[in-house]
Amino acid sequence: MVIAIASPQTAIAHPVLSSRILGFLTNIAIFILNIATFIINIAIFIINIAILLIYIAIFILNTTTFISNIAIFIINIAILFINTALFILNIMMFVINIQAIANKIKGKMLIKRNYSDLFGNLV
């Protein structure tokens, strides 16, 4: 390509000058594109760091949730044992109440006889 240089007297064509100017302008354009690409790469790098930090935060939250779930599981097992003990105590209280009612009935009877409780013991 040849750039025409206009002078007051006549228009002349200078192929060497025009190729150098075009090469210089092309280099400037490539330089500007490289700067823009570099800025875009920095932005992508910052976004990647932010995503990495989010993943680390999610990992920490998942780890703490897992640990708290294990603790809740252990607490639930302890509550199960406590509830089992309370259930056994309730059964024992039920038996004791039945024995107390039986003793009251036996005490009010006119003719006393030998009665056995729920476990076969003579009362």
Short mmCIF file of the C-alpha atoms (twelve columns), coordinates in Angstrom:
data_MODEL
# 
_entry.id   MODEL 
# 
loop_
_atom_site.group_PDB 
_atom_site.id 
_atom_site.type_symbol 
_atom_site.label_atom_id 
_atom_site.label_alt_id 
_atom_site.label_comp_id 
_atom_site.label_asym_id 
_atom_site.label_seq_id 
_atom_site.Cartn_x 
_atom_site.Cartn_y 
_atom_site.Cartn_z 
_atom_site.pdbx_PDB_model_num 
ATOM 1   C CA . MET A 1   0.000   0.000   0.000   1 
ATOM 2   C CA . VAL A 2   1.224   3.455   -0.829  1 
ATOM 3   C CA . ILE A 3   0.279   6.565   1.146   1 
ATOM 4   C CA . ALA A 4   0.077   9.754   -0.858  1 
ATOM 5   C CA . ILE A 5   1.707   12.726  0.866   1 
ATOM 6   C CA . ALA A 6   0.117   15.988  -0.120  1 
ATOM 7   C CA . SER A 7   2.364   19.017  -0.481  1 
ATOM 8   C CA . PRO A 8   1.353   22.506  -1.498  1 
ATOM 9   C CA . GLN A 9   2.795   22.044  -4.976  1 
ATOM 10  C CA . THR A 10  2.152   18.419  -5.878  1 
ATOM 11  C CA . ALA A 11  1.101   15.086  -4.433  1 
ATOM 12  C CA . ILE A 12  3.907   12.569  -4.203  1 
ATOM 13  C CA . ALA A 13  3.851   8.904   -3.329  1 
ATOM 14  C CA . HIS A 14  6.542   7.561   -1.039  1 
ATOM 15  C CA . PRO A 15  6.318   3.729   -0.573  1 
ATOM 16  C CA . VAL A 16  9.149   3.372   2.012   1 
ATOM 17  C CA . LEU A 17  7.817   6.138   4.226   1 
ATOM 18  C CA . SER A 18  4.273   4.805   3.967   1 
ATOM 19  C CA . SER A 19  5.309   1.237   4.913   1 
ATOM 20  C CA . ARG A 20  7.281   2.523   7.905   1 
ATOM 21  C CA . ILE A 21  4.364   4.647   9.077   1 
ATOM 22  C CA . LEU A 22  1.976   1.699   8.666   1 
ATOM 23  C CA . GLY A 23  4.373   -0.593  10.537  1 
ATOM 24  C CA . PHE A 24  4.706   1.946   13.352  1 
ATOM 25  C CA . LEU A 25  0.939   2.409   13.593  1 
ATOM 26  C CA . THR A 26  0.481   -1.369  13.559  1 
ATOM 27  C CA . ASN A 27  3.007   -1.736  16.368  1 
ATOM 28  C CA . ILE A 28  1.204   0.951   18.385  1 
ATOM 29  C CA . ALA A 29  -2.119  -0.852  17.838  1 
ATOM 30  C CA . ILE A 30  -0.591  -4.200  18.872  1 
ATOM 31  C CA . PHE A 31  0.949   -2.531  21.939  1 
ATOM 32  C CA . ILE A 32  -2.423  -1.067  22.946  1 
ATOM 33  C CA . LEU A 33  -4.068  -4.487  22.442  1 
ATOM 34  C CA . ASN A 34  -1.345  -6.100  24.568  1 
ATOM 35  C CA . ILE A 35  -1.959  -3.582  27.360  1 
ATOM 36  C CA . ALA A 36  -5.712  -4.254  27.159  1 
ATOM 37  C CA . THR A 37  -5.114  -8.025  27.239  1 
ATOM 38  C CA . PHE A 38  -2.808  -7.611  30.218  1 
ATOM 39  C CA . ILE A 39  -5.455  -5.596  32.090  1 
ATOM 40  C CA . ILE A 40  -8.086  -8.233  31.238  1 
ATOM 41  C CA . ASN A 41  -5.738  -10.976 32.457  1 
ATOM 42  C CA . ILE A 42  -5.214  -9.113  35.748  1 
ATOM 43  C CA . ALA A 43  -9.000  -8.827  36.154  1 
ATOM 44  C CA . ILE A 44  -9.441  -12.554 35.443  1 
ATOM 45  C CA . PHE A 45  -6.677  -13.340 37.956  1 
ATOM 46  C CA . ILE A 46  -8.418  -11.249 40.638  1 
ATOM 47  C CA . ILE A 47  -11.732 -12.970 39.859  1 
ATOM 48  C CA . ASN A 48  -10.021 -16.372 40.123  1 
ATOM 49  C CA . ILE A 49  -8.563  -15.426 43.514  1 
ATOM 50  C CA . ALA A 50  -12.036 -14.350 44.674  1 
ATOM 51  C CA . ILE A 51  -13.513 -17.666 43.485  1 
ATOM 52  C CA . LEU A 52  -10.721 -19.549 45.269  1 
ATOM 53  C CA . LEU A 53  -11.449 -17.657 48.502  1 
ATOM 54  C CA . ILE A 54  -15.151 -18.498 48.135  1 
ATOM 55  C CA . TYR A 55  -14.267 -22.182 47.689  1 
ATOM 56  C CA . ILE A 56  -12.043 -22.052 50.780  1 
ATOM 57  C CA . ALA A 57  -14.860 -20.441 52.777  1 
ATOM 58  C CA . ILE A 58  -17.321 -23.100 51.581  1 
ATOM 59  C CA . PHE A 59  -14.818 -25.826 52.544  1 
ATOM 60  C CA . ILE A 60  -14.403 -24.337 56.022  1 
ATOM 61  C CA . LEU A 61  -18.185 -24.069 56.434  1 
ATOM 62  C CA . ASN A 62  -18.642 -27.665 55.286  1 
ATOM 63  C CA . THR A 63  -15.931 -28.853 57.670  1 
ATOM 64  C CA . THR A 64  -17.443 -27.036 60.649  1 
ATOM 65  C CA . THR A 65  -20.904 -28.303 59.691  1 
ATOM 66  C CA . PHE A 66  -19.550 -31.861 59.521  1 
ATOM 67  C CA . ILE A 67  -17.899 -31.517 62.940  1 
ATOM 68  C CA . SER A 68  -21.056 -30.031 64.455  1 
ATOM 69  C CA . ASN A 69  -23.107 -32.857 62.921  1 
ATOM 70  C CA . ILE A 70  -20.810 -35.397 64.591  1 
ATOM 71  C CA . ALA A 71  -21.233 -33.562 67.907  1 
ATOM 72  C CA . ILE A 72  -25.024 -33.492 67.475  1 
ATOM 73  C CA . PHE A 73  -24.955 -37.229 66.693  1 
ATOM 74  C CA . ILE A 74  -23.026 -37.935 69.912  1 
ATOM 75  C CA . ILE A 75  -25.439 -35.736 71.885  1 
ATOM 76  C CA . ASN A 76  -28.383 -37.596 70.347  1 
ATOM 77  C CA . ILE A 77  -26.892 -40.934 71.418  1 
ATOM 78  C CA . ALA A 78  -26.487 -39.582 74.965  1 
ATOM 79  C CA . ILE A 79  -30.108 -38.379 74.933  1 
ATOM 80  C CA . LEU A 80  -31.165 -41.827 73.720  1 
ATOM 81  C CA . PHE A 81  -29.416 -43.460 76.676  1 
ATOM 82  C CA . ILE A 82  -30.960 -40.942 79.082  1 
ATOM 83  C CA . ASN A 83  -34.408 -41.549 77.610  1 
ATOM 84  C CA . THR A 84  -33.901 -45.309 77.902  1 
ATOM 85  C CA . ALA A 85  -32.953 -44.915 81.567  1 
ATOM 86  C CA . LEU A 86  -36.006 -42.706 82.159  1 
ATOM 87  C CA . PHE A 87  -38.224 -45.267 80.420  1 
ATOM 88  C CA . ILE A 88  -36.892 -48.025 82.705  1 
ATOM 89  C CA . LEU A 89  -37.453 -45.757 85.733  1 
ATOM 90  C CA . ASN A 90  -41.022 -45.118 84.580  1 
ATOM 91  C CA . ILE A 91  -41.659 -48.847 84.328  1 
ATOM 92  C CA . MET A 92  -40.242 -49.282 87.831  1 
ATOM 93  C CA . MET A 93  -42.443 -46.458 89.156  1 
ATOM 94  C CA . PHE A 94  -45.457 -48.056 87.452  1 
ATOM 95  C CA . VAL A 95  -44.687 -51.376 89.184  1 
ATOM 96  C CA . ILE A 96  -44.183 -49.611 92.533  1 
ATOM 97  C CA . ASN A 97  -47.505 -47.796 92.127  1 
ATOM 98  C CA . ILE A 98  -49.296 -51.044 91.325  1 
ATOM 99  C CA . GLN A 99  -47.699 -52.603 94.408  1 
ATOM 100 C CA . ALA A 100 -48.779 -49.621 96.511  1 
ATOM 101 C CA . ILE A 101 -52.344 -49.918 95.220  1 
ATOM 102 C CA . ALA A 102 -52.264 -53.656 95.914  1 
ATOM 103 C CA . ASN A 103 -50.978 -52.992 99.431  1 
ATOM 104 C CA . LYS A 104 -53.784 -50.497 100.040 1 
ATOM 105 C CA . ILE A 105 -56.365 -52.978 98.785  1 
ATOM 106 C CA . LYS A 106 -54.804 -55.753 100.871 1 
ATOM 107 C CA . GLY A 107 -54.751 -53.545 103.931 1 
ATOM 108 C CA . LYS A 108 -58.473 -52.766 103.601 1 
ATOM 109 C CA . MET A 109 -59.501 -56.400 103.295 1 
ATOM 110 C CA . LEU A 110 -61.136 -57.947 106.305 1 
ATOM 111 C CA . ILE A 111 -59.630 -61.377 105.791 1 
ATOM 112 C CA . LYS A 112 -55.893 -61.183 105.291 1 
ATOM 113 C CA . ARG A 113 -54.350 -63.664 102.905 1 
ATOM 114 C CA . ASN A 114 -50.957 -64.038 101.263 1 
ATOM 115 C CA . TYR A 115 -50.773 -62.118 97.992  1 
ATOM 116 C CA . SER A 116 -47.857 -62.040 95.616  1 
ATOM 117 C CA . ASP A 117 -46.619 -58.945 93.816  1 
ATOM 118 C CA . LEU A 118 -45.749 -58.725 90.135  1 
ATOM 119 C CA . PHE A 119 -42.391 -60.405 90.721  1 
ATOM 120 C CA . GLY A 120 -43.881 -63.397 92.570  1 
ATOM 121 C CA . ASN A 121 -42.817 -62.291 96.043  1 
ATOM 122 C CA . LEU A 122 -45.280 -62.812 98.850  1 
ATOM 123 C CA . VAL A 123 -46.641 -59.563 100.234 1 
# 
